C-alpha positions as a Markdown table, in Angstrom:
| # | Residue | x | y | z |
|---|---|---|---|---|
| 1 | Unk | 2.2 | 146.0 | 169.4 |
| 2 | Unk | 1.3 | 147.5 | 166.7 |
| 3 | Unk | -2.2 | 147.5 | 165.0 |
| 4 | Unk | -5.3 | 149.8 | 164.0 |
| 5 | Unk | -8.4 | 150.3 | 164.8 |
| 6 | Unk | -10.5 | 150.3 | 161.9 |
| 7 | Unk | -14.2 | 152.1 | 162.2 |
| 8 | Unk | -17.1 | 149.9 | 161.5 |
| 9 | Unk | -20.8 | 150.7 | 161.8 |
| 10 | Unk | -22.5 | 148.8 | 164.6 |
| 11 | Unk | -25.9 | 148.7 | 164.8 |
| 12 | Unk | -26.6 | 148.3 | 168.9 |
| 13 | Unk | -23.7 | 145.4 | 169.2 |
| 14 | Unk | -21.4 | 147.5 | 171.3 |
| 15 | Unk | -23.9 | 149.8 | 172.6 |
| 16 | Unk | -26.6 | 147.3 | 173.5 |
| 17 | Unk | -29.4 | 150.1 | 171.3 |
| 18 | Unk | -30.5 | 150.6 | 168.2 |
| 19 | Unk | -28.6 | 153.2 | 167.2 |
| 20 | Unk | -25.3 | 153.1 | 165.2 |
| 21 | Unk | -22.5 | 153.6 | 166.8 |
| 22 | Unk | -18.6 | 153.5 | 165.5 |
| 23 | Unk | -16.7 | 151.5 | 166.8 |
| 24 | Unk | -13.1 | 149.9 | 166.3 |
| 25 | Unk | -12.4 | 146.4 | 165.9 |
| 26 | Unk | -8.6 | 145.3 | 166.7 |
| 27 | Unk | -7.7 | 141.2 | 166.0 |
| 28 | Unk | -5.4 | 139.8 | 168.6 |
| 29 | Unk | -3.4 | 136.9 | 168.7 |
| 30 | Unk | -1.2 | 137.1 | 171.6 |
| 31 | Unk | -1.9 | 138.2 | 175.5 |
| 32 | Unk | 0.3 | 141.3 | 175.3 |
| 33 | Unk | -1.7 | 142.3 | 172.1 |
| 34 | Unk | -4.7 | 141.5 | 174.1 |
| 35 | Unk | -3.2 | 143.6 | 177.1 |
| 36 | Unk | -2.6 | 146.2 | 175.0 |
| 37 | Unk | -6.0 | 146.5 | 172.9 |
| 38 | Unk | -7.3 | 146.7 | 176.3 |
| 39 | Unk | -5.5 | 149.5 | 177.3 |
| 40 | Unk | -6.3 | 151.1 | 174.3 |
| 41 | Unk | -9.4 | 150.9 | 174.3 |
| 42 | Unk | -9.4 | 152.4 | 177.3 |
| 43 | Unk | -6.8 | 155.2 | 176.3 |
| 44 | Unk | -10.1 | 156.5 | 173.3 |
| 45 | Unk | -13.0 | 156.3 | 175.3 |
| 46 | Unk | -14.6 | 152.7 | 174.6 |
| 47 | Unk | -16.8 | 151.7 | 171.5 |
| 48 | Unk | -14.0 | 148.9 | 170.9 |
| 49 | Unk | -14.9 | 145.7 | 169.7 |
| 50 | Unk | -11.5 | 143.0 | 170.7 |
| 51 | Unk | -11.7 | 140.1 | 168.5 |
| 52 | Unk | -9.5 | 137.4 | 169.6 |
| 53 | Unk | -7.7 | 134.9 | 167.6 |
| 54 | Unk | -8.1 | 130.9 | 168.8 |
| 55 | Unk | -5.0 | 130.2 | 171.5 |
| 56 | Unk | -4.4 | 130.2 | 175.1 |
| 57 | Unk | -4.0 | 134.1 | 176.1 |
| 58 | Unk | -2.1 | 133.6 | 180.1 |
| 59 | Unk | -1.9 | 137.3 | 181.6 |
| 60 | Unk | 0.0 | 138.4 | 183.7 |
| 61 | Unk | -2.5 | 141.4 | 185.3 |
| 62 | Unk | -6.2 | 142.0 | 185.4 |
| 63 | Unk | -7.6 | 143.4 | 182.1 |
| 64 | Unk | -9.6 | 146.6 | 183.7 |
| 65 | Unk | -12.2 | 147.8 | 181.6 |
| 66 | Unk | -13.2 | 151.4 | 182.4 |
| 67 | Unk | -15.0 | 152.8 | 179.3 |
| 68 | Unk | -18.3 | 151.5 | 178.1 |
| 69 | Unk | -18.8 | 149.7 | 174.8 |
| 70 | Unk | -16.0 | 147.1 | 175.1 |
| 71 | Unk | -16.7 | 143.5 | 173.3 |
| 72 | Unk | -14.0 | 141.0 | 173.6 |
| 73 | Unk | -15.2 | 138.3 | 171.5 |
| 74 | Unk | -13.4 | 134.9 | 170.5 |
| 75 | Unk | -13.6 | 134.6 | 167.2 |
| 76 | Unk | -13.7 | 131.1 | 166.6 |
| 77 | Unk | -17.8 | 130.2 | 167.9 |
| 78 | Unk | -16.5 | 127.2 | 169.4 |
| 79 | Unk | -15.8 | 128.8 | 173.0 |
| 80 | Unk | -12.9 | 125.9 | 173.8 |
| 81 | Unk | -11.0 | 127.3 | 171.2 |
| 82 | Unk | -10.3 | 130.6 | 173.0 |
| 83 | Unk | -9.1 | 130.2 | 176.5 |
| 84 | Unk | -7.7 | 133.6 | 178.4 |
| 85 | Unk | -6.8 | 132.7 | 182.1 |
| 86 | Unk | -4.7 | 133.9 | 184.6 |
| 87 | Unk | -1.6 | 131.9 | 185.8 |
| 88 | Unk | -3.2 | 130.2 | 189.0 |
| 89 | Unk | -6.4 | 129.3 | 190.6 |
| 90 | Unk | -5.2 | 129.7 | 194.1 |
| 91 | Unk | -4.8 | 132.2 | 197.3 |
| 92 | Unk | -1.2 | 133.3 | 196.2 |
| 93 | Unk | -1.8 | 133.5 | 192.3 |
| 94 | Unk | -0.5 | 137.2 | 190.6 |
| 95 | Unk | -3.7 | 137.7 | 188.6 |
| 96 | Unk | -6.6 | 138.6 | 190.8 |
| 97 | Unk | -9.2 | 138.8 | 188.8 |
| 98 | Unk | -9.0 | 138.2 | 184.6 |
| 99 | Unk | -11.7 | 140.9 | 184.1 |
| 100 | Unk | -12.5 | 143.7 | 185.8 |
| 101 | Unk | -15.5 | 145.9 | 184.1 |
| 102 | Unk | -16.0 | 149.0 | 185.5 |
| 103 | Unk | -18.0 | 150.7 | 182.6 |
| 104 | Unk | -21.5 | 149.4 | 180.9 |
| 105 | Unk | -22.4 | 147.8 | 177.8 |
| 106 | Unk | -19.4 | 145.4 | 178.0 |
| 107 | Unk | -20.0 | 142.0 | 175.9 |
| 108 | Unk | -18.0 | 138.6 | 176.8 |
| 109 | Unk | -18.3 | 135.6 | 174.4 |
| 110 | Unk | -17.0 | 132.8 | 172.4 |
| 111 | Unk | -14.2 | 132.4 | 175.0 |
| 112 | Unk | -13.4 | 130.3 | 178.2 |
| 113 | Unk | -12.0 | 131.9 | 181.3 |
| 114 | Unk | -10.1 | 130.0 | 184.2 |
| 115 | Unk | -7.7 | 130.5 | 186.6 |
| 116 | Unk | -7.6 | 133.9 | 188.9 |
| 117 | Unk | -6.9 | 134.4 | 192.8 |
| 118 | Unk | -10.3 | 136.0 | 193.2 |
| 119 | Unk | -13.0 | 136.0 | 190.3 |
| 120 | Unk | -12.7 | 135.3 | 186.3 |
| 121 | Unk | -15.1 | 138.6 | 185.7 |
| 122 | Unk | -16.0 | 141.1 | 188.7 |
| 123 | Unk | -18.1 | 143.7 | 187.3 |
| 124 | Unk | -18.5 | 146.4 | 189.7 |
| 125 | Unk | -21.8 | 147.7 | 190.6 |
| 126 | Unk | -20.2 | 150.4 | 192.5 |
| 127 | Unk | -19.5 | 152.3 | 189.2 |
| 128 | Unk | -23.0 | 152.0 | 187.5 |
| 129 | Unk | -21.5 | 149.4 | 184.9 |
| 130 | Unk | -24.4 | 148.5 | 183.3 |
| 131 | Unk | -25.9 | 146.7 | 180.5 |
| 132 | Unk | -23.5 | 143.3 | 180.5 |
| 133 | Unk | -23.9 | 140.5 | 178.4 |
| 134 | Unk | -22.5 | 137.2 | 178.6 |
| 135 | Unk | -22.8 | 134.8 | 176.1 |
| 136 | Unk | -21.5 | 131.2 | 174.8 |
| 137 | Unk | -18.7 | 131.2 | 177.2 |
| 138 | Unk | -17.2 | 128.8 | 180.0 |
| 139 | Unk | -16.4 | 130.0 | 183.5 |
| 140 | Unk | -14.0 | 127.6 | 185.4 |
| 141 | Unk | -11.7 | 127.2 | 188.1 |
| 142 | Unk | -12.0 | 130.1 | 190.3 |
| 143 | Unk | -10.0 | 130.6 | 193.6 |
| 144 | Unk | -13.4 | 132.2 | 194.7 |
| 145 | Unk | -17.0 | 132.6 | 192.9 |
| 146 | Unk | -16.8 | 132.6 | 189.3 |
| 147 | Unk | -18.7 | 136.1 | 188.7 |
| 148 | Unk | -18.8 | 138.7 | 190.9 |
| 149 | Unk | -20.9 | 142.1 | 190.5 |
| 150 | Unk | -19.9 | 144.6 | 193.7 |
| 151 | Unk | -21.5 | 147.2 | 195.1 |
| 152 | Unk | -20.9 | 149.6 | 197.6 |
| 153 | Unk | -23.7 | 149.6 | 200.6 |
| 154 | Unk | -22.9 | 153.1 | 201.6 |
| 155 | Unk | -23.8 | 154.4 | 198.3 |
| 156 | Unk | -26.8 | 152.1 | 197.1 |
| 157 | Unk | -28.0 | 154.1 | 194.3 |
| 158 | Unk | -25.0 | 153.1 | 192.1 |
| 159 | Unk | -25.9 | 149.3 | 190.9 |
| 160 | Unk | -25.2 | 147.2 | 188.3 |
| 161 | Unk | -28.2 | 147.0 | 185.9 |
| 162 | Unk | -29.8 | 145.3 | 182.8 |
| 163 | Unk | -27.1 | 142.4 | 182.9 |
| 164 | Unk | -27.6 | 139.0 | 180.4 |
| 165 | Unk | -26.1 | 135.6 | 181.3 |
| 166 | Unk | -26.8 | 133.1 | 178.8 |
| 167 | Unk | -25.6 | 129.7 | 177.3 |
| 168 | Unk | -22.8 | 129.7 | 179.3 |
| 169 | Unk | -21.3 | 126.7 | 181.4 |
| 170 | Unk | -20.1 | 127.4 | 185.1 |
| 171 | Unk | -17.8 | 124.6 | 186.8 |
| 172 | Unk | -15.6 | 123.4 | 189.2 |
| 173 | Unk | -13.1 | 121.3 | 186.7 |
| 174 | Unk | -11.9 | 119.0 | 189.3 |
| 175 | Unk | -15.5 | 118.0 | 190.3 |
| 176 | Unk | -14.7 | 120.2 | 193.1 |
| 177 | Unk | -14.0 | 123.8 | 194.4 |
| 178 | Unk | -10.3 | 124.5 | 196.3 |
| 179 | Unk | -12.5 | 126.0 | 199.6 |
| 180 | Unk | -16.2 | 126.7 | 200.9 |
| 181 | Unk | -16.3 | 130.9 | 199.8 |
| 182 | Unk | -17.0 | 129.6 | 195.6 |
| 183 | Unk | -19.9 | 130.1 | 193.8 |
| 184 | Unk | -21.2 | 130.6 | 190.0 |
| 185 | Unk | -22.6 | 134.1 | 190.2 |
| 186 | Unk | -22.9 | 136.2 | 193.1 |
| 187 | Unk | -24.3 | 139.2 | 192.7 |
| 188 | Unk | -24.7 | 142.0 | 195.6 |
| 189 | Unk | -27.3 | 145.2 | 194.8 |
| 190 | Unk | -27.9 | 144.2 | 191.0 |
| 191 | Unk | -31.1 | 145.0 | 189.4 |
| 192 | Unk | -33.1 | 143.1 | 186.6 |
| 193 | Unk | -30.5 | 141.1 | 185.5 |
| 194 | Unk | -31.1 | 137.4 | 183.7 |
| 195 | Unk | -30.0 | 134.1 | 183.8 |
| 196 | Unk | -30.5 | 131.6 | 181.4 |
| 197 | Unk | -29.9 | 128.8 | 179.3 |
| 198 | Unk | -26.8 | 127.9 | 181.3 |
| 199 | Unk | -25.4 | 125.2 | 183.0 |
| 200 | Unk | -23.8 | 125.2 | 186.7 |
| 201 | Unk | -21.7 | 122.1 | 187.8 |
| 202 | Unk | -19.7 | 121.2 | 190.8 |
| 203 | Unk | -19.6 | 124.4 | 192.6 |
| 204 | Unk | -18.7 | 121.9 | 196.0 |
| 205 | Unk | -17.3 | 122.7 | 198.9 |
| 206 | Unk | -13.8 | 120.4 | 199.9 |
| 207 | Unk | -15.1 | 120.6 | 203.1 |
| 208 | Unk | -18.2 | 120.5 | 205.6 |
| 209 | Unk | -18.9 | 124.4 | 205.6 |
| 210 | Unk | -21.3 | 124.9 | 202.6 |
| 211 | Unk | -20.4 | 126.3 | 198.9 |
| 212 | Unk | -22.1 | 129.7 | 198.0 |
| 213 | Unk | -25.1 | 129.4 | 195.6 |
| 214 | Unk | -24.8 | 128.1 | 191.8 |
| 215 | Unk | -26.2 | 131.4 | 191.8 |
| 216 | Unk | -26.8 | 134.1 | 194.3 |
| 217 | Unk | -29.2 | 137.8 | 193.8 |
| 218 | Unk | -29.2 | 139.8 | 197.5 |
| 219 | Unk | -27.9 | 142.6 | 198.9 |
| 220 | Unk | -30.7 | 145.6 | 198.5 |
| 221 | Unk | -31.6 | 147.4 | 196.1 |
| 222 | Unk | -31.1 | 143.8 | 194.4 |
| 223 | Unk | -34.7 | 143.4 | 193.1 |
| 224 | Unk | -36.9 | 141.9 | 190.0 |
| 225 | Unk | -34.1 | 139.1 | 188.4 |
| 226 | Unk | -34.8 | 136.4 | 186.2 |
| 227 | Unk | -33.2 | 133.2 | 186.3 |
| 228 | Unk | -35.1 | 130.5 | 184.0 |
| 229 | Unk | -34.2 | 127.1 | 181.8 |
| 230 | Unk | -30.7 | 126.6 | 183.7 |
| 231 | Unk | -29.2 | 123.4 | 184.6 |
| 232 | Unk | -27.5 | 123.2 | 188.0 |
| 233 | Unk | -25.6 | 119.7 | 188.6 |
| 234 | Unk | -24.3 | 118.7 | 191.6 |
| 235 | Unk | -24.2 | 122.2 | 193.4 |
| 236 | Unk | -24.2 | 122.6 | 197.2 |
| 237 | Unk | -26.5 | 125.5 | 196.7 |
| 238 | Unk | -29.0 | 125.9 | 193.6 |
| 239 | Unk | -30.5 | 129.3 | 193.3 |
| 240 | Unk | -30.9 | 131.8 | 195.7 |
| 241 | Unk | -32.3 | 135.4 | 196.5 |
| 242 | Unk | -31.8 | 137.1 | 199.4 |
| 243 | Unk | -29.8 | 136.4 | 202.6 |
| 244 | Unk | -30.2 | 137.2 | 206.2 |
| 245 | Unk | -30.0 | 140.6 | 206.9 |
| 246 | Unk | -29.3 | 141.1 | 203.1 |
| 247 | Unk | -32.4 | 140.2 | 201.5 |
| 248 | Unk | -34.1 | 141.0 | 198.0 |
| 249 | Unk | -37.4 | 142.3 | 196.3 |
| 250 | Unk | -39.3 | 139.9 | 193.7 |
| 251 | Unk | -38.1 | 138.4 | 190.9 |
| 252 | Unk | -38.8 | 135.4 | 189.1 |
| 253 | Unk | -37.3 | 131.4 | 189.1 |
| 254 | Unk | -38.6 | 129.4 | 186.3 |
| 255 | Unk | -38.0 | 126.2 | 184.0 |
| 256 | Unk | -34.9 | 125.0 | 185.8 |
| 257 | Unk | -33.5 | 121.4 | 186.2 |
| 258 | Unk | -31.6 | 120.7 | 189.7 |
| 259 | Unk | -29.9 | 117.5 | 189.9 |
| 260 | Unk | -27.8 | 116.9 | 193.5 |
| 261 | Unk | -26.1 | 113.0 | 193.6 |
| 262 | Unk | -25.6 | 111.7 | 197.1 |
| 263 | Unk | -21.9 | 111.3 | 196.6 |
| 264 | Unk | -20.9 | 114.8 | 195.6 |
| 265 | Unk | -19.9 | 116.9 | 198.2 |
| 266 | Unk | -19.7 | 116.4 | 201.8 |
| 267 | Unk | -22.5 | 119.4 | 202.9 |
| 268 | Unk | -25.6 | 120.6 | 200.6 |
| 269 | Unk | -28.3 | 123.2 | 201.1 |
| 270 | Unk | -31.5 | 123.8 | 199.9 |
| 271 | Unk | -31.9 | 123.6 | 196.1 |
| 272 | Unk | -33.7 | 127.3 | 195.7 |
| 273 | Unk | -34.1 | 129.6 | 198.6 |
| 274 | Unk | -36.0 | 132.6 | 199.3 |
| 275 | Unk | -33.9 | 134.4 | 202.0 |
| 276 | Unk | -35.8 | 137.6 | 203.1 |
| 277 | Unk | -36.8 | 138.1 | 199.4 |
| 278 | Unk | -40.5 | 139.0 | 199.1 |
| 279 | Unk | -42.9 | 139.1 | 196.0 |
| 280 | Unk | -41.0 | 136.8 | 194.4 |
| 281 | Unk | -42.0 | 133.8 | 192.2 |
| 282 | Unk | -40.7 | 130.2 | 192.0 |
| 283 | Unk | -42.9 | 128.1 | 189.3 |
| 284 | Unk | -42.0 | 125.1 | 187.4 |
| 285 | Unk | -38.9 | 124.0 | 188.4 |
| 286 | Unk | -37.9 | 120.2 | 188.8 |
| 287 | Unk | -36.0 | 118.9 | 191.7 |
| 288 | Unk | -34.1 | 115.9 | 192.1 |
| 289 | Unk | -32.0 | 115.6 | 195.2 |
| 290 | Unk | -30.0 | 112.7 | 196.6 |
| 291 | Unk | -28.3 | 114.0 | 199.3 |
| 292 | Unk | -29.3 | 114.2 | 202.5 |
| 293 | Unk | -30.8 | 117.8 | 202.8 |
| 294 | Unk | -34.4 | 117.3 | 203.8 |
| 295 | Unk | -36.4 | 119.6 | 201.8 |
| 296 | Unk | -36.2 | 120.7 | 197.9 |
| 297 | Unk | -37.0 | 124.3 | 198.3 |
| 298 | Unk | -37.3 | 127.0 | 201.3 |
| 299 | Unk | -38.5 | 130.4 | 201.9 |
| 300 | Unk | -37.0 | 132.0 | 205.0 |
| 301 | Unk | -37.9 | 134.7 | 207.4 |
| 302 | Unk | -40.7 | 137.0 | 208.3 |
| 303 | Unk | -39.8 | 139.5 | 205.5 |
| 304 | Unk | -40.5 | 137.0 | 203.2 |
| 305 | Unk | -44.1 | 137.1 | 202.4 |
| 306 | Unk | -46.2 | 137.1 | 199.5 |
| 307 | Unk | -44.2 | 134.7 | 197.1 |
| 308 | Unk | -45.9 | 132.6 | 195.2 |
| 309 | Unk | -44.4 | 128.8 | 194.6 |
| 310 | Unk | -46.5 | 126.9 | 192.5 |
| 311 | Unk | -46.0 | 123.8 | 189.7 |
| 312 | Unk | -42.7 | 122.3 | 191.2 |
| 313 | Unk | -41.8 | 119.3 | 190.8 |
| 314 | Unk | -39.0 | 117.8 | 193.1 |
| 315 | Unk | -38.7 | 115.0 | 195.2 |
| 316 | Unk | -38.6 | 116.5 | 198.9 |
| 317 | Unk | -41.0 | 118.5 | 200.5 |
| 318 | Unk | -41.3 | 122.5 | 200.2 |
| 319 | Unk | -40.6 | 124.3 | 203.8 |
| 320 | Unk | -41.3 | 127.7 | 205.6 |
| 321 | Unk | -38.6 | 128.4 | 207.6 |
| 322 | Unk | -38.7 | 131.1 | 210.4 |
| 323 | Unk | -42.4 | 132.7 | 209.7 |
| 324 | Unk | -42.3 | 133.2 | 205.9 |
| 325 | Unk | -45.6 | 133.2 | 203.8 |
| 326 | Unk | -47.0 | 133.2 | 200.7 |
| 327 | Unk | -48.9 | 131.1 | 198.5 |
| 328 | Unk | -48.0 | 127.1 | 197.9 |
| 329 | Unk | -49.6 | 125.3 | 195.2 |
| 330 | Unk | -50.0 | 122.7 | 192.7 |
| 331 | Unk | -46.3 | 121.3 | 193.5 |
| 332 | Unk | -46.0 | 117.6 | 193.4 |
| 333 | Unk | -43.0 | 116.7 | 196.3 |
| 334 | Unk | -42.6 | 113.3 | 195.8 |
| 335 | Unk | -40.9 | 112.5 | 192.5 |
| 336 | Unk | -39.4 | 109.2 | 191.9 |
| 337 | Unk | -36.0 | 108.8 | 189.7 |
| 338 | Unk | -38.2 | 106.4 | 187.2 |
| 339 | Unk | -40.7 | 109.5 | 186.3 |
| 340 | Unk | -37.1 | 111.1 | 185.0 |
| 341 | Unk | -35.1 | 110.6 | 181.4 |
| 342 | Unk | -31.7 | 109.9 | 183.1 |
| 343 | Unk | -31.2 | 111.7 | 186.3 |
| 344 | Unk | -27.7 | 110.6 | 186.9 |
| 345 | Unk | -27.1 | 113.4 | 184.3 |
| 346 | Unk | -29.7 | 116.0 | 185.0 |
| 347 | Unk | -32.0 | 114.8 | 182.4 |
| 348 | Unk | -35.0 | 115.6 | 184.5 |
| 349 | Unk | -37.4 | 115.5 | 181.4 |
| 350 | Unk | -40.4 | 113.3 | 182.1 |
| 351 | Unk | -40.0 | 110.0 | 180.6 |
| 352 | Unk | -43.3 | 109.1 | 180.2 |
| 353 | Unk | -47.0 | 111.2 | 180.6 |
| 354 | Unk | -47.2 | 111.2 | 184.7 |
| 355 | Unk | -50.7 | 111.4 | 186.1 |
| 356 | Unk | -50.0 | 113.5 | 188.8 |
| 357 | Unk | -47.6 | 115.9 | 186.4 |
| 358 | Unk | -49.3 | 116.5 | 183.0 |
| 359 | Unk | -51.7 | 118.9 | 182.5 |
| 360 | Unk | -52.6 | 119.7 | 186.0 |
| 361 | Unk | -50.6 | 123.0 | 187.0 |
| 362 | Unk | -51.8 | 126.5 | 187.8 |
| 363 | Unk | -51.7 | 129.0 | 184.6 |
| 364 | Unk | -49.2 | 131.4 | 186.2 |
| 365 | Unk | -49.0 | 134.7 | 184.0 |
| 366 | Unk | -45.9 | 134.9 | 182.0 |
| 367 | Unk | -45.5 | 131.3 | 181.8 |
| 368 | Unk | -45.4 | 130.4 | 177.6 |
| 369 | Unk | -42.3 | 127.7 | 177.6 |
| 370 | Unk | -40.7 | 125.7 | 178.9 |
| 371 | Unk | -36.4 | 124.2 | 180.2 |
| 372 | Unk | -36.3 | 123.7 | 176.1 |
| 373 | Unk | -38.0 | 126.9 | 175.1 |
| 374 | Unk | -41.0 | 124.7 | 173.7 |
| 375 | Unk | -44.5 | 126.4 | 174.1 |
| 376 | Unk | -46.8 | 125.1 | 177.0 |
| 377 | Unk | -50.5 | 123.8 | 176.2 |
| 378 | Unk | -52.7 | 126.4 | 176.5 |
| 379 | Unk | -55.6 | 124.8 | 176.3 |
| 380 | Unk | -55.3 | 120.8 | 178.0 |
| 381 | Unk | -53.5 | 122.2 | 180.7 |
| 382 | Unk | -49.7 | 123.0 | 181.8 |
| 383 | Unk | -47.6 | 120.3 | 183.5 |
| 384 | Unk | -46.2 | 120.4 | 186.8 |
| 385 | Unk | -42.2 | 121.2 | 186.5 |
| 386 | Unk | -39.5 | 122.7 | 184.0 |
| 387 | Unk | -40.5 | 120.1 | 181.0 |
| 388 | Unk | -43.8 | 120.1 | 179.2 |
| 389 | Unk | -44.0 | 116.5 | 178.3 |
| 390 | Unk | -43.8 | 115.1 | 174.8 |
| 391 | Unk | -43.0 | 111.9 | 174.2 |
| 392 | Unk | -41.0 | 113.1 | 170.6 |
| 393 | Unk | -39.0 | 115.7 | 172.6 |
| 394 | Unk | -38.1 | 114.0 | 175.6 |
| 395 | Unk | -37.3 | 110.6 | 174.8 |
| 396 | Unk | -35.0 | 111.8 | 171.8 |
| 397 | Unk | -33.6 | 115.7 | 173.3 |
| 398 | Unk | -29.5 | 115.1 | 173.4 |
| 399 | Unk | -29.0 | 116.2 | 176.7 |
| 400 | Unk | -25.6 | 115.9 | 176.8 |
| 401 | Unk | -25.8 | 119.0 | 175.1 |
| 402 | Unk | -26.3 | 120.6 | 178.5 |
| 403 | Unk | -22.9 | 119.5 | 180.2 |
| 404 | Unk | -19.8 | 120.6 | 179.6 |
| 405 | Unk | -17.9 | 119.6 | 176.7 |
């Protein structure tokens, strides 16, 4: 392949500041272009923007990204357009993973990814890769969970930091994953990462051993994440941080819509869990769950205290599991579907002014907005759950802009 790199003056796009830093920007229209602006980038040391052309780009080997400053960007907005995938989503497939980041300040957007033997993008904590956005992309059709971030226990100082997730669709295409060990993003040692504005669907097991969670913080030093205004659809497991023996410090769950129908999926968990995660905060998050799990949300184990779960809204009760404590307020546990928009599709806004619901949750510091980013009432009171209710917004908000085109 032959092309150039041309020098162009980026002000904190590659390098995540707000300095200016030059960078080259290659088009690609092919995967062995795309395999080779890869390696070049690589070959000079990063600050490489990759813009890619709209096609199907099937690899046949991981693109590894070891230098910092990399963007691979479709660059068509319209992320269907721009599909890069590997050439199975199976135990046997060549391509392992489609990205591999080793470095920080690596941007991914305007592109689907699909197909690998182990996950689409593994960004590995191990090497201090840093600073990673994701934006405007789908994530599909992993052998295992969709985005991984490593780290190495023995050598806990090096994490993967400062990472962004947003408007981004996670799923299972087949309404289904191919085994139980999937998930949306997993995430061992990270620190102060966010999540939002995304939507999670059918990350099911095939079989009765339980999916991992739509997504997953744990593994210390794993501390202070926010995940907020997601929508997770027919997930085994919602949101979780922490896990036995492998546990998490604070953080923040906010504004999210969980929907779980009784006929997906043959075993379901909790909806959020606190697993050995302390300080943390769960506020304003709506819960609808038609399976058989008995309770909406859990916080697990004696090293899980101080957490603060307040202004829920779900329809199954809140449970301390194991000697956990904290404080558990102004949540209303026993929705019915008729308080909801459309629930058969997640559409968990309030569909009329509920007594129990409007204006009678806890001010909770940091709490401005709400799932649509609209501004809670300040002054009448905030409502219970992820929508502040307005009978404009949520009678006439397309939802189906939050599922998977």
């Amino acid at each position: 392949m032959n092309f150039k790199l041309v020098p162009v003056a980026c002000l904190g796009i590659l390098t995540g500041t707000t300095g200016t830093a030059q960078a080259g920007t290659v088009t690609v229209a092919t995967a062995a272009e795309l395999q080779s602006a890869v390696a070049t980038a690589n070959n000079l040391g990063g600050n490489t923007k990759i813009v890619v052309r709209d096609g199907t780009y099937t690899l046949n080997d991981t693109l590894y990204v070891n230098v910092p400053n990399v963007a691979i960007v479709g660059q068509s907005s319209d992320r269907t357009k721009v599909i890069i995938q590997g050439d199975a989503m199976s135990s046997t497939a060549k391509v392992g993973n489609v990205i591999r980041v080793a470095a920080s300040n690596f941007q991914l957007s305007n592109v689907t990814l699909q197909k690998s033997r182990w996950h689409l993008i593994q960004i590995a904590g191990e090497t201090n890769a840093d600073g990673l956005i994701i934006k405007n992309c789908i994530l599909r059709d992993a052998y295992q969970q969709l985005l991984k971030v490593s780290y190495d226990p023995t050598n806990p100082s090096a994490t993967s930091n400062n990472g962004l997730v947003e408007n981004c669709i996670f799923e299972y295409s087949a309404s289904v994953g191919p085994q139980y060990y999937i998930g949306g993003i997993d995430a061992h040692g990270a620190k102060d990462w966010v999540v939002r504005n995304n939507t999670f669907q059918n990350i099911i097991s095939p079989n009765n051993t339980v999916a991992e969670f739509a997504v997953h913080f744990w593994d210390p030093p794993s501390s202070n994440h926010i995940v907020e205004r997601n929508l997770i659809l027919n997930c085994d497991r919602g949101i979780g941080f922490g896990m036995d023996g492998h546990g998490n410090m604070g953080g923040i769950i906010r504004n999210n819509m969980i929907y779980h129908a009784s006929n997906k999926g043959f075993y379901a968990d909790t909806s959020i869990a606190l697993i050995e995660s302390p300080d943390t905060q769960v506020y304003n998050n709506t819960i609808f769950m038609e399976n058989d799990f008995p309770s909406a949300i859990e916080y697990r184990f004696t090293s899980t205290q101080n957490v603060l779960i307040a202004n829920n809204l779900t329809n199954k009760p809140i449970l301390s599991r194991d000697g956990a404590t904290g404080t558990v307020t102004r949540n209303v546990t026993h929705a019915s579907d008729a308080w909801f928009v459309n629930v058969l599709i997640g559409n968990l806004h309030l569909a009329s002014a509920i007594r129990s619901v409007v204006d009678l949750g806890l001010p909770v510091s940091g709490l401005r907005n709400d799932f649509d980013n609209e501004s809670r009432s300040q002054y009448t009171g905030i409502d219970i759950g992820a929508d502040e209710f307005s009978s404009i917004t949520n009678l006439t908000l397309p939802m189906a802009s939050y599922i998977a085109d």
